[in-house]
CSV table of C-alpha atoms in Angstrom, one decimal:
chain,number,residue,atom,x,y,z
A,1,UNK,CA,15.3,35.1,14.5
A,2,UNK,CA,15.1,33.4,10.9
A,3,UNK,CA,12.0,32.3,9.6
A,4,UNK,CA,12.2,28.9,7.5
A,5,UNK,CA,11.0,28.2,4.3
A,6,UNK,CA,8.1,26.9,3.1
A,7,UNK,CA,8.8,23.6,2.2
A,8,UNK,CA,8.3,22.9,-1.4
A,9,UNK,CA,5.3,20.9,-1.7
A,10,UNK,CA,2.5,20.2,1.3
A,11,UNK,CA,2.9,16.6,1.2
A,12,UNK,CA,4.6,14.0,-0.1
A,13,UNK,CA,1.4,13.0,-2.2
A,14,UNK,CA,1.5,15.7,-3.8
A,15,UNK,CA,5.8,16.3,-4.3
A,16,UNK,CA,5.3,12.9,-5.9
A,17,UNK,CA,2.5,14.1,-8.5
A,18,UNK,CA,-0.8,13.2,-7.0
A,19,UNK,CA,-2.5,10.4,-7.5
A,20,UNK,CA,-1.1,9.8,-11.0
A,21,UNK,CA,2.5,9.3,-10.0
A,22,UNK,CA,1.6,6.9,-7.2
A,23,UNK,CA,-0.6,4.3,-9.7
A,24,UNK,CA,2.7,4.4,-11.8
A,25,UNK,CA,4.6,4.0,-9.2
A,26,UNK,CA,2.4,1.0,-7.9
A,27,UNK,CA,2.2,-0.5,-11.1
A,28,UNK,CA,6.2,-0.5,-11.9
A,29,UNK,CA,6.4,-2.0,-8.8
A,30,UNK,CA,4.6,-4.6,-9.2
A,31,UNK,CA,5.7,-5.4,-13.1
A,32,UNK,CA,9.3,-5.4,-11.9
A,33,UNK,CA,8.4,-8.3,-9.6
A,34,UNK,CA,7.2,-10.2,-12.5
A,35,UNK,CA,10.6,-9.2,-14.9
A,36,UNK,CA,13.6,-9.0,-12.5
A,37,UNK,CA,14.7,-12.3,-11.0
A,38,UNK,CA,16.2,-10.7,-8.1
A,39,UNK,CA,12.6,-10.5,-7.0
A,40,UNK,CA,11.5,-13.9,-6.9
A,41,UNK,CA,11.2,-14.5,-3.6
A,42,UNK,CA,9.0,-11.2,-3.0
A,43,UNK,CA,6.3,-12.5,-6.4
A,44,UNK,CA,6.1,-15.9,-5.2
A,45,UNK,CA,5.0,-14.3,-2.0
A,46,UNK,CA,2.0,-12.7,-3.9
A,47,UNK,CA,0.5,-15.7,-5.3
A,48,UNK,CA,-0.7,-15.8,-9.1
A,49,UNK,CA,-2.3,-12.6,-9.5
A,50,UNK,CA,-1.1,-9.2,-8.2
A,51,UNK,CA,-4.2,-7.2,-9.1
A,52,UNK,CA,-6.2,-7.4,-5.6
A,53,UNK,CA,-2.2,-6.2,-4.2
A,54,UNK,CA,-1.7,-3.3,-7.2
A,55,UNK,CA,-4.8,-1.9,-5.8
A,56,UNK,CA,-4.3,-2.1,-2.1
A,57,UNK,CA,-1.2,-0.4,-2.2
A,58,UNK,CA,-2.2,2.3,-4.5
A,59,UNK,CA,-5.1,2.9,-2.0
A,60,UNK,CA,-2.6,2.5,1.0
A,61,UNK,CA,0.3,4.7,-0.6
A,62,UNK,CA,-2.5,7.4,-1.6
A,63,UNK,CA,-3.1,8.3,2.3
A,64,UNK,CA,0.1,7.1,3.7
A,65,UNK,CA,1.7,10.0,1.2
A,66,UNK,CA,-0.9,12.3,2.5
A,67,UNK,CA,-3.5,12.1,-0.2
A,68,UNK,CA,-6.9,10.5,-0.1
A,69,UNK,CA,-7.8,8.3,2.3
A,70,UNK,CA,-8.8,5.4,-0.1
A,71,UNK,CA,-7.6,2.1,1.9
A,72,UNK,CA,-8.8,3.4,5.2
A,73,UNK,CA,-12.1,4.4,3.8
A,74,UNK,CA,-12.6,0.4,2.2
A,75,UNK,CA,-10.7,-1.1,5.3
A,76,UNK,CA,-10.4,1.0,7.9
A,77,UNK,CA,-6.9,1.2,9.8
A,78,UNK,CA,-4.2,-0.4,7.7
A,79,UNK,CA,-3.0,-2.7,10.6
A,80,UNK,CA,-0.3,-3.5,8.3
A,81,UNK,CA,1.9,-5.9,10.6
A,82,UNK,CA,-1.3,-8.2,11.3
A,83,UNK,CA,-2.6,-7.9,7.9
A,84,UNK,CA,1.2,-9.4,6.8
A,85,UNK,CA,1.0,-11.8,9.5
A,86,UNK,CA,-0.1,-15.1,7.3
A,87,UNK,CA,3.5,-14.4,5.3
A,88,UNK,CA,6.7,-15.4,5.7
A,89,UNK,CA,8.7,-12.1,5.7
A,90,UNK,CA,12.0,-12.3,7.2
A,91,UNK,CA,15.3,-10.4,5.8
A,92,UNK,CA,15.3,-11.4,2.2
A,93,UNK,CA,11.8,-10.6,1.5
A,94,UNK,CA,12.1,-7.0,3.4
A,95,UNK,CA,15.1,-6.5,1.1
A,96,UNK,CA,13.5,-7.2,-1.7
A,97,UNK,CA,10.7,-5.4,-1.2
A,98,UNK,CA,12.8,-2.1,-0.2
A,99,UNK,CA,15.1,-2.9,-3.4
A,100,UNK,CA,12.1,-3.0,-6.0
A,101,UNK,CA,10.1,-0.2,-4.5
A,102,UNK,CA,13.4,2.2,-4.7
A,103,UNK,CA,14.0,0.4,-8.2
A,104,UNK,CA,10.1,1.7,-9.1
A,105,UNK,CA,10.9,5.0,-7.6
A,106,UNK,CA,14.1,5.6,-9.3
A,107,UNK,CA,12.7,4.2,-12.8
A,108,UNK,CA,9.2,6.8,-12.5
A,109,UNK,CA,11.2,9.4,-11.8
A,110,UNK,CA,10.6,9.9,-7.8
A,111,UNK,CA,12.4,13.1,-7.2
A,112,UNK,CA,15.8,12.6,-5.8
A,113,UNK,CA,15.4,13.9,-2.2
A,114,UNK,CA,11.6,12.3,-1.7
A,115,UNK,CA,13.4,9.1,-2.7
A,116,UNK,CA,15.4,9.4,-0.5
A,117,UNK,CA,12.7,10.4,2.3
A,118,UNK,CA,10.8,7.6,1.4
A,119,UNK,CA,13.2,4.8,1.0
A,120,UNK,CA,14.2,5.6,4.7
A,121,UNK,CA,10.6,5.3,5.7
A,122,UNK,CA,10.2,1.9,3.4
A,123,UNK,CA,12.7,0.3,4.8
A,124,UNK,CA,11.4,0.9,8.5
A,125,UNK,CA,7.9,-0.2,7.7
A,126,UNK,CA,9.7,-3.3,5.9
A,127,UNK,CA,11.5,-4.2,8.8
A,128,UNK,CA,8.2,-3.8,11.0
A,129,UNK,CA,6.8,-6.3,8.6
A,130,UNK,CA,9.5,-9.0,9.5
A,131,UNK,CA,8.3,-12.0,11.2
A,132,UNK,CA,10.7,-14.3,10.7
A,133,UNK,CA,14.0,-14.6,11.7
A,134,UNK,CA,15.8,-15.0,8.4
């Protein structure tokens, strides 16, 4: 019988840097939308200010990671698909959302395996998020 190793970190909250790491995450995400073109589709989405979006996320990522419970202690359940229900989100605006978030991970420094991880996991919530065809 072999006994397996402790995996590095707890959580992926805290193998990403705590709470920290997630706002800087959040927040490159969200200035890439503003600089990068390829993102167009996913800022118009927003509307005119990102603010009220920056801090949702950072609450939702918080827990979701396995950290503090911010957004579900403001909100309660995330219900993300009905919550994303009054935007368009088909295939382009999943992609983009995956490709900017993986962009944000890659330019804060995300280690390489969480990436990874977490890309996977992106991209499946993404996809859950779709309701539109195209």
């Amino acid at each position: 019988m072999q006994i397996e190793e402790k995996a590095p970190f707890d959580s992926p909250f805290e193998w990403i840097g705590g709470e920290a790491a997630v706002q800087a995450l959040v927040d490159r995400f969200y200035d890439l939308m503003d600089l990068e073109p390829g993102y167009a589709a996913l800022r118009a989405a927003h509307g005119p200010s990102l603010d009220n979006a920056r801090a949702r996320l950072f609450w939702f990522l918080c827990g979701w990671l396995g950290g503090p419970n911010h957004y579900i202690e403001r909100f309660g359940h995330p219900r993300l698909r009905m919550r994303h229900l009054p935007f368009a989100i088909g295939i382009k605006e999943r992609d983009q959302w995956v490709a900017c978030m993986d962009q944000a991970m890659g330019e804060t420094g995300v280690d390489p395996a969480l990436r990874e991880r977490l890309r996977r996991s992106f991209f499946q919530t993404a996809d859950f998020m779709r309701n539109k065809g195209v």
